[in-house]
Coordinates of C-alpha atoms in Angstrom, one line a residue:
X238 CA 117.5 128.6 160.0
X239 CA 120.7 128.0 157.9
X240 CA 120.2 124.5 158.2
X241 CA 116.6 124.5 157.1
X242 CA 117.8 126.6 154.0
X243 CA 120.6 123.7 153.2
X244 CA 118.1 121.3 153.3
X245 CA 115.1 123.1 151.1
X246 CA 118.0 123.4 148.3
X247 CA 119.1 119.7 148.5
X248 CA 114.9 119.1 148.2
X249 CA 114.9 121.4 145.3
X250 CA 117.9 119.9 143.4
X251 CA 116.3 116.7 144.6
X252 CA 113.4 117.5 142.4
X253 CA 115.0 119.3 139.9
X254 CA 117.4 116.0 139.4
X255 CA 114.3 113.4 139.5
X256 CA 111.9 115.6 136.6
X257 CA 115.1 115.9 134.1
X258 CA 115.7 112.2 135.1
X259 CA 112.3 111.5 134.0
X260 CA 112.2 113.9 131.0
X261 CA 115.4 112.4 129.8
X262 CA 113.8 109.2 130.5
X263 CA 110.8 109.8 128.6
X264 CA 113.1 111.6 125.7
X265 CA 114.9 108.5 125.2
X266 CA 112.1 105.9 125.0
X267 CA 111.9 104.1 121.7
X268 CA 109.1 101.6 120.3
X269 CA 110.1 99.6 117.5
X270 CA 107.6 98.8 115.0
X271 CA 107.8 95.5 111.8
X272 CA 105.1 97.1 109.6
X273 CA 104.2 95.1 106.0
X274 CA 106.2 95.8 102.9
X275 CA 105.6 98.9 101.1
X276 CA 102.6 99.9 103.7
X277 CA 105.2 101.9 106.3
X278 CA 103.7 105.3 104.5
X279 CA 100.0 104.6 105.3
X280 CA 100.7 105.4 109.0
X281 CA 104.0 108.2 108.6
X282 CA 101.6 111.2 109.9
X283 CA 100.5 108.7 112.5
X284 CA 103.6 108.1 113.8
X285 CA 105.0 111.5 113.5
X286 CA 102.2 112.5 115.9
X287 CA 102.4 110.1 118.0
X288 CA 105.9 110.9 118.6
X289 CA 105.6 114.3 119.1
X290 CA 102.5 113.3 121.6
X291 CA 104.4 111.0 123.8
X292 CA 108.0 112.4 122.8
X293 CA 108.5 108.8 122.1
X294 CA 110.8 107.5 119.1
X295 CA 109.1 104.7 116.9
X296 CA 111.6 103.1 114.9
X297 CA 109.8 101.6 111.9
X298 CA 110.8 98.2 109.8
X299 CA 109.1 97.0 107.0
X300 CA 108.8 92.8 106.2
X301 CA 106.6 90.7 104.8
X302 CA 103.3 90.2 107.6
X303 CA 103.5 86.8 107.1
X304 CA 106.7 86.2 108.1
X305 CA 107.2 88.4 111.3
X306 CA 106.1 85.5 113.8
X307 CA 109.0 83.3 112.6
X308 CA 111.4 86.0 113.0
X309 CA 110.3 87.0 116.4
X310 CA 110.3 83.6 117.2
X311 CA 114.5 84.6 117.2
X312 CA 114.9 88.1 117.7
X313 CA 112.4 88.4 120.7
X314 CA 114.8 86.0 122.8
X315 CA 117.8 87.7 121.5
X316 CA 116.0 91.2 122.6
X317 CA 116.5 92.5 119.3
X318 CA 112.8 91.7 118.4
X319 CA 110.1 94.8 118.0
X320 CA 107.5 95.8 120.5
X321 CA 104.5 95.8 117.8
X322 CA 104.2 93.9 114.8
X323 CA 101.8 93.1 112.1
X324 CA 100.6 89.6 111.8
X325 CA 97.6 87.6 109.4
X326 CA 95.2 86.2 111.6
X327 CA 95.4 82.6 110.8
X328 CA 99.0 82.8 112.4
X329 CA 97.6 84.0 115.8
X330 CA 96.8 80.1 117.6
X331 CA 100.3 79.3 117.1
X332 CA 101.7 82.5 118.2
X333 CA 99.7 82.6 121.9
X334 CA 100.8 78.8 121.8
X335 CA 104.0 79.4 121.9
X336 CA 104.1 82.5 124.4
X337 CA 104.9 84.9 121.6
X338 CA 102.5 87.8 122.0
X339 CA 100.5 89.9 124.8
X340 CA 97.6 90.0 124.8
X341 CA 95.3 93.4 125.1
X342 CA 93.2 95.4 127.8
X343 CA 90.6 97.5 125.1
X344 CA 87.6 98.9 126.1
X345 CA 84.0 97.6 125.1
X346 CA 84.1 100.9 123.0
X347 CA 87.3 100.4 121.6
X348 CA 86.3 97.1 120.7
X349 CA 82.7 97.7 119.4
X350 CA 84.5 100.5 117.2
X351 CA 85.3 97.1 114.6
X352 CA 83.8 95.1 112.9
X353 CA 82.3 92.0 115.1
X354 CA 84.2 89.4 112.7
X355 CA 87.4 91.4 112.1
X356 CA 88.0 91.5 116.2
X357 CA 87.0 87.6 116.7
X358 CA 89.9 87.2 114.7
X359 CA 91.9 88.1 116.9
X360 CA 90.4 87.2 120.0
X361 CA 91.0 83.2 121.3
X362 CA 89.7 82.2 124.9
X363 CA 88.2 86.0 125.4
X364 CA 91.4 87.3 125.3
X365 CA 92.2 89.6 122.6
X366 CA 95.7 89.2 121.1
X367 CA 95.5 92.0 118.2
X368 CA 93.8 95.4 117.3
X369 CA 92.6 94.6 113.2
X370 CA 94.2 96.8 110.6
X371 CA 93.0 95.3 107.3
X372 CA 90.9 92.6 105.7
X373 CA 90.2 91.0 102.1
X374 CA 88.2 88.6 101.5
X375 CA 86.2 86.7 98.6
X376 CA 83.9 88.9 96.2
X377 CA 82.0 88.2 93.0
X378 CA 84.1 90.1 90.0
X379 CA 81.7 90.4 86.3
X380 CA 82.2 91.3 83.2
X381 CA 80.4 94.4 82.4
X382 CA 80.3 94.2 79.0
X383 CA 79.1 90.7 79.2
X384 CA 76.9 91.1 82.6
X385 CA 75.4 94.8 83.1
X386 CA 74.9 94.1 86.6
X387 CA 76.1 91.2 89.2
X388 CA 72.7 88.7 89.4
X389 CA 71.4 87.9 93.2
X390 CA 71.5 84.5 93.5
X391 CA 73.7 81.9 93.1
X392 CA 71.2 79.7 91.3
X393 CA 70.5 83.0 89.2
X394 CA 74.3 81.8 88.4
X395 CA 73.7 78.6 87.7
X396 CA 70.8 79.2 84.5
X397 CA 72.9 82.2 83.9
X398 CA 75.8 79.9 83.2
X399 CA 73.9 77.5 81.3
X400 CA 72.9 79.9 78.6
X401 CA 76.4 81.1 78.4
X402 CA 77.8 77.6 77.3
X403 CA 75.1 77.5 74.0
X404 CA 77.2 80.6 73.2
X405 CA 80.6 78.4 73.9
X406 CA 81.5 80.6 76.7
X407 CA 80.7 80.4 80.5
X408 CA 78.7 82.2 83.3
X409 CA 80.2 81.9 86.9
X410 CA 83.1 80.0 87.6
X411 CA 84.5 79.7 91.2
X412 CA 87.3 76.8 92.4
X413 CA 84.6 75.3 94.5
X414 CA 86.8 71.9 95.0
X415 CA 89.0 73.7 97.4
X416 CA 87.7 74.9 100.9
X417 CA 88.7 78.0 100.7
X418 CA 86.1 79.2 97.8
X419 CA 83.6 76.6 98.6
X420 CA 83.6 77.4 102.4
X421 CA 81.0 80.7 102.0
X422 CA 78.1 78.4 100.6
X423 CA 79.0 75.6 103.2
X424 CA 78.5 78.0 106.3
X425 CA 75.4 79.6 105.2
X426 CA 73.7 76.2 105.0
X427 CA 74.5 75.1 108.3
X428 CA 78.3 73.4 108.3
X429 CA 81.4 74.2 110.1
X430 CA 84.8 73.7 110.7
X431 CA 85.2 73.7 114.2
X432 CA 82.6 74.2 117.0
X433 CA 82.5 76.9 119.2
X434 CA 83.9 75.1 123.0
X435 CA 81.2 77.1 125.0
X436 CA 84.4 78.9 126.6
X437 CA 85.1 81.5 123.5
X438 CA 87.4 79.2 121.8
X439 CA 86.9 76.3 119.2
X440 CA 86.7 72.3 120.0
X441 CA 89.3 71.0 117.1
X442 CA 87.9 67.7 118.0
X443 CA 84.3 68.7 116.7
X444 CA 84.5 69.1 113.1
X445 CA 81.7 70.2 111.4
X446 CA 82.9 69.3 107.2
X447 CA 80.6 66.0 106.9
X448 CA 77.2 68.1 108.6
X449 CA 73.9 67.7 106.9
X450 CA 74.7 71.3 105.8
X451 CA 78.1 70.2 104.4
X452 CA 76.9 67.5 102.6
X453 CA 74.0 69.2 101.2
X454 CA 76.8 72.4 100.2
X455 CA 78.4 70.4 98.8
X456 CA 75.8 68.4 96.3
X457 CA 74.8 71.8 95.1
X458 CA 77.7 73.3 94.3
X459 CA 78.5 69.7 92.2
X460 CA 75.6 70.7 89.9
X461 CA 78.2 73.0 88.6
X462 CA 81.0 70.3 87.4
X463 CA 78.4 67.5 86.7
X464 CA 75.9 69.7 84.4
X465 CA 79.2 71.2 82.2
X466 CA 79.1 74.7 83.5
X467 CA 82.6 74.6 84.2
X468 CA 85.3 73.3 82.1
X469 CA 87.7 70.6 83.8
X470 CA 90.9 72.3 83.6
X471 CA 89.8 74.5 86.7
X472 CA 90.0 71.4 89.2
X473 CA 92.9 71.8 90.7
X474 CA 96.0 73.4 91.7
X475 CA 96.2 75.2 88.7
X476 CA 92.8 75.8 88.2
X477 CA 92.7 79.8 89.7
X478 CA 95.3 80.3 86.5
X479 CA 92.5 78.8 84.3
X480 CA 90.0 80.8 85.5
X481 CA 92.0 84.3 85.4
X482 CA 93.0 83.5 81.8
X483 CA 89.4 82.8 80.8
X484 CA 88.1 85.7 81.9
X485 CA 90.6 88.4 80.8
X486 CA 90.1 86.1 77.0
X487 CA 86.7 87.3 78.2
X488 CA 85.2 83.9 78.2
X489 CA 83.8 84.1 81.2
X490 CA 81.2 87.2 82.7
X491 CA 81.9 86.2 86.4
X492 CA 84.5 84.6 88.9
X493 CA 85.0 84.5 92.8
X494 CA 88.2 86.0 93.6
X495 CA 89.4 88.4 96.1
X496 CA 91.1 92.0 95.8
X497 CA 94.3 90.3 94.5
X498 CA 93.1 90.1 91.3
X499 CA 91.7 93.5 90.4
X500 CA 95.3 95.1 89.8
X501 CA 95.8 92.0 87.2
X502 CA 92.1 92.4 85.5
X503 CA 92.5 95.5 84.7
X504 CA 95.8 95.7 83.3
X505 CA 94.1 93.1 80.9
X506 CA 91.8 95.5 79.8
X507 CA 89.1 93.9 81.2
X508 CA 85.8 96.4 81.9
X509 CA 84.9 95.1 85.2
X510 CA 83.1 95.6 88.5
X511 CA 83.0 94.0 91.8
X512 CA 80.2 93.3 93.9
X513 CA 79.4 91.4 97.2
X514 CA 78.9 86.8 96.9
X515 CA 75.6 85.9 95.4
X516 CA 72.6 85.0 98.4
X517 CA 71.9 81.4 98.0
X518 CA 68.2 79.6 97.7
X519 CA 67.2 79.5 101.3
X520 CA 67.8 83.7 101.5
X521 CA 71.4 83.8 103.5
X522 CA 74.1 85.8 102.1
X523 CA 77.1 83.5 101.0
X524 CA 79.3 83.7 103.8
X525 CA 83.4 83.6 103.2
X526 CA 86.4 83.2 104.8
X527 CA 88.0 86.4 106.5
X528 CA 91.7 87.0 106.2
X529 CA 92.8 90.0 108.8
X530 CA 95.6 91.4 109.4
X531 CA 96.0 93.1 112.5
X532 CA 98.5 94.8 115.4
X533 CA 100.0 92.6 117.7
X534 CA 102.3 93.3 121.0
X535 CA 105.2 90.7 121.1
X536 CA 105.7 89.4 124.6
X537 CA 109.3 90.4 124.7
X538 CA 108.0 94.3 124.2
X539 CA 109.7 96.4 127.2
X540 CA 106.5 98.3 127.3
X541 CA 103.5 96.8 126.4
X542 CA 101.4 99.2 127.9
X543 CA 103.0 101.9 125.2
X544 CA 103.1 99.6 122.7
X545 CA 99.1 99.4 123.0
X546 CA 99.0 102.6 123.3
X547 CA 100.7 103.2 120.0
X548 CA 98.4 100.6 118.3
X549 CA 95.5 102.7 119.8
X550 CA 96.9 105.8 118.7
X551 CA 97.3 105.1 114.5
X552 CA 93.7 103.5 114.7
X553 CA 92.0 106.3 115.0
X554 CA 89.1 107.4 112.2
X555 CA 91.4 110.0 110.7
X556 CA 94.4 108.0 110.7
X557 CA 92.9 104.9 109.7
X558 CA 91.3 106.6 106.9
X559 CA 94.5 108.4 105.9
X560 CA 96.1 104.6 105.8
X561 CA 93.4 103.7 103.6
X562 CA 94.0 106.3 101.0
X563 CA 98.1 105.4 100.9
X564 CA 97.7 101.9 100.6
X565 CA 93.9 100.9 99.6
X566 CA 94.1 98.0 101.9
X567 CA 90.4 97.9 103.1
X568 CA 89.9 98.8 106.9
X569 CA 87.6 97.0 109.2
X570 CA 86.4 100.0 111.3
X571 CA 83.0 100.6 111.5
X572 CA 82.9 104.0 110.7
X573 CA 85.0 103.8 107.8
X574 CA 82.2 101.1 106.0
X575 CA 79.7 104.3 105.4
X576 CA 82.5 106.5 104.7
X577 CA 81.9 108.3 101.2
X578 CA 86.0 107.1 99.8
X579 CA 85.1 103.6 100.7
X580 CA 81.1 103.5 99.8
X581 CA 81.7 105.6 96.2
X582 CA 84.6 102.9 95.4
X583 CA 82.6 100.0 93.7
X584 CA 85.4 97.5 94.7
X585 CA 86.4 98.5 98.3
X586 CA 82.6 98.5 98.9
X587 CA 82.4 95.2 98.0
X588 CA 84.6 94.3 100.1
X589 CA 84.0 96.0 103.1
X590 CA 80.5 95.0 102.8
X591 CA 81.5 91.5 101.9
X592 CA 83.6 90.7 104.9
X593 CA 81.2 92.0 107.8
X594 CA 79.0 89.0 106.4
X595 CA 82.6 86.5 106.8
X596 CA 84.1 84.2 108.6
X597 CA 87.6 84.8 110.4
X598 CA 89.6 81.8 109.4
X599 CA 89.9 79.5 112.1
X600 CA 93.2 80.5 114.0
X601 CA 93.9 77.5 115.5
X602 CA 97.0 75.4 115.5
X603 CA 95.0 72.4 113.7
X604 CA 93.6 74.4 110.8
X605 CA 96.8 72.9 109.4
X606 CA 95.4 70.1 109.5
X607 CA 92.2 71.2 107.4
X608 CA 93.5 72.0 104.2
X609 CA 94.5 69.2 102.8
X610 CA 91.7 66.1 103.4
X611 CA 89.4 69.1 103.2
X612 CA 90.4 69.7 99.3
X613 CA 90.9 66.4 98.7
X614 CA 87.7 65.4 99.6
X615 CA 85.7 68.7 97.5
X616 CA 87.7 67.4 94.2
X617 CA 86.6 63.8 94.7
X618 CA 83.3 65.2 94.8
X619 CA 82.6 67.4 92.4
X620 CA 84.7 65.2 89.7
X621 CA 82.1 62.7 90.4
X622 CA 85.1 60.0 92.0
X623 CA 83.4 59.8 95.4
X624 CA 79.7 60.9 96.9
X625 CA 80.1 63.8 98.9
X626 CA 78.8 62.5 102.2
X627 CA 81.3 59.3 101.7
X628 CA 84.7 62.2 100.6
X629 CA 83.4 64.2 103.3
X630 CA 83.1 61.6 106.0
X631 CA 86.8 60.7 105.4
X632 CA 88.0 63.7 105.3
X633 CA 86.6 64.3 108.7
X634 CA 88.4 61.1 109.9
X635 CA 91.7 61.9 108.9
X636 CA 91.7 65.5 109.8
X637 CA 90.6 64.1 113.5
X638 CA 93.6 61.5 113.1
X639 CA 96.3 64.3 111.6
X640 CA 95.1 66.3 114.7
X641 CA 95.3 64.0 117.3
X642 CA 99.2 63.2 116.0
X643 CA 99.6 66.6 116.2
X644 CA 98.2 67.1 119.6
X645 CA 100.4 63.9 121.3
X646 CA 103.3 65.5 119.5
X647 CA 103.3 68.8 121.3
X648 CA 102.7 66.9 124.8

């Protein structure tokens, strides 16, 4: 009997030992967290929460997004690195690459709760790498006082524009010779960049630039340059500063630009407002490029499955829309689209609504590759230097030669 009494204490202090093991465990686990500059306020309650939640500490960082790959590229070896970070999109292929990141388990309901474009960028080969935290993308920005409201069309635009220069000022104006601005009226009419492998990913090998659509895009949009509608010094690397300077003179009643520019606009005084692209002449929507950024697990996290679980966590409807309201970066949930802070705002409407209709920028190693014979060939054309189909069927040629180098380099 004694003995049975021994041994029930030694199970009890057993027990006792093992749960403040585990609570002390639990007490002293930590998540650290590279959040954007000046954005580690949007998710404070969040985390506060959170911690209280999972009596977890989250240790929070803040760094430019765009660099955090390059410096977990060190610090995750060194185990110094953080267990979730935030990341643009277009840096994602070179990331899962190079073994950098987990990827995530999320349920169809978790998925479904984004928008379908938002979460393909961040999803390569089926596998989804990030949970989307923000997005901007290209709108239409007008004049008020010199358009009352944004037209529909783009060709609306174009005789829009033409009755502008009699009055020595101009309509619409748009960098169309670089890929980036011309890309939403190229998509809608049929052209790509890269096409889809049939497995969830892309084919770099099958690019799309120099497609019936592309070269048809492309005419169009020359009617622009080659009928005078818009003045030369925009062609260009300097050409966005020529716009924005026309249109705070108020020279111009509309550009394409994205959210970057509504801060500068109106500290010119300008009276403006912001709507979704034009539709173009065969009835599609002008499509855009989609720039996300989203919430990544590095690989080198010692617990991914909390780490996911934190990421889960601050994307929730009330957080995400108590993020929004801190730091006006425009959310990609679904159920913030309809939501009366985002609808009522004219601009964050436009863009919300803008980028469910975009693209997600390829996010592919050999986009890199793009840019450049890409751009090169769009100014050729619409200076008039080179037909588009010929500009457009060398760049296609040397971005398959440029990606090729690439690809025998990394062998």
């Amino acid at each position: 009997m004694k003995t049975k009494k021994i041994t029930a204490l030694i199970l009890v202090a057993l027990a006792t030992g093992l749960c403040s093991g585990f609570a002390a465990a639990a007490s002293n686990q930590q998540l650290t967290v590279w959040e954007d500059i000046k954005k580690s306020d949007g998710i404070k309650q969040a985390i506060g929460d959170f911690e209280k939640q999972y009596n977890v500490k989250v240790n929070v960082l803040e760094m430019p997004y765009a660099q955090q790959i390059e410096k977990l590229r060190l610090d995750g070896p060194a185990g110094i690195g953080p267990d979730v970070m935030v990341i643009p999109n277009d840096q994602l292929g070179a990331a899962v690459v190079q073994g950098l990141l987990s990827p995530m388990k999320l349920a169809p309901a978790q998925i479904e709760a984004f928008t379908p474009p938002s979460i393909r960028a961040f999803t390569i080969d089926n596998a989804v790498y990030g949970v989307p935290k923000a997005v901007e993308t290209l709108v239409l920005i007008y004049n008020k006082d010199m358009l009352a409201q944004p037209l529909a069309h783009l060709n609306d635009y174009y005789d829009f524009s033409k009755k502008m220069r009699a009055e020595n000022k101009y309509g619409l104006l748009a960098k169309f010779d670089q890929i980036y601005y011309s890309w939403g009226v190229i998509a809608s009419m049929g052209g790509y960049i890269f096409a889809q492998d049939g497995k969830g990913g892309l084919n770099p090998l099958d690019i799309g630039l120099n497609a019936p659509g592309s070269v048809q895009a492309v005419s169009d949009l020359k009617k622009f340059y080659a009928d005078g509608l818009f003045p030369a010094g925009i062609i260009g690397d300097s050409g966005l500063n020529a716009i924005d300077s026309l249109f705070t003179e108020k020279k111009a009643a509309a550009v394409i630009n994205g959210p970057w520019a509504f801060q500068p606009y109106a500290d010119a005084g300008i009276n403006y407002g912001v709507a979704p692209l034009p539709k173009l002449a065969n009835g599609q929507p002008m499509n855009s490029f989609l720039g996300v950024k989203g919430y990544v697990v590095s690989t080198w996290s010692k617990d991914k499955a909390l780490s996911q679980k934190f990421i889960e966590f601050i994307n929730q409807p009330d957080y995400v829309k108590t993020r929004y309201q801190v730091t006006k970066e425009i959310p990609p949930l679904v159920a913030m689209i309809n939501d009366p802070q985002i609808k009522n705002d004219e601009r964050a409407s436009a863009v919300a609504v803008q980028a469910s209709l975009a693209t997600a920028m390829p996010g592919i190693p050999e986009m890199q590759e793009v840019w450049g014979p890409a751009n090169a060939a769009l100014e050729l054309s619409m200076t008039g230097k080179q037909a588009p189909k010929a500009a457009l069927d060398n760049a296609v040629k040397q971005i398959k030669m440029q990606i090729e180098a690439m690809q025998a380099s990394n062998q």
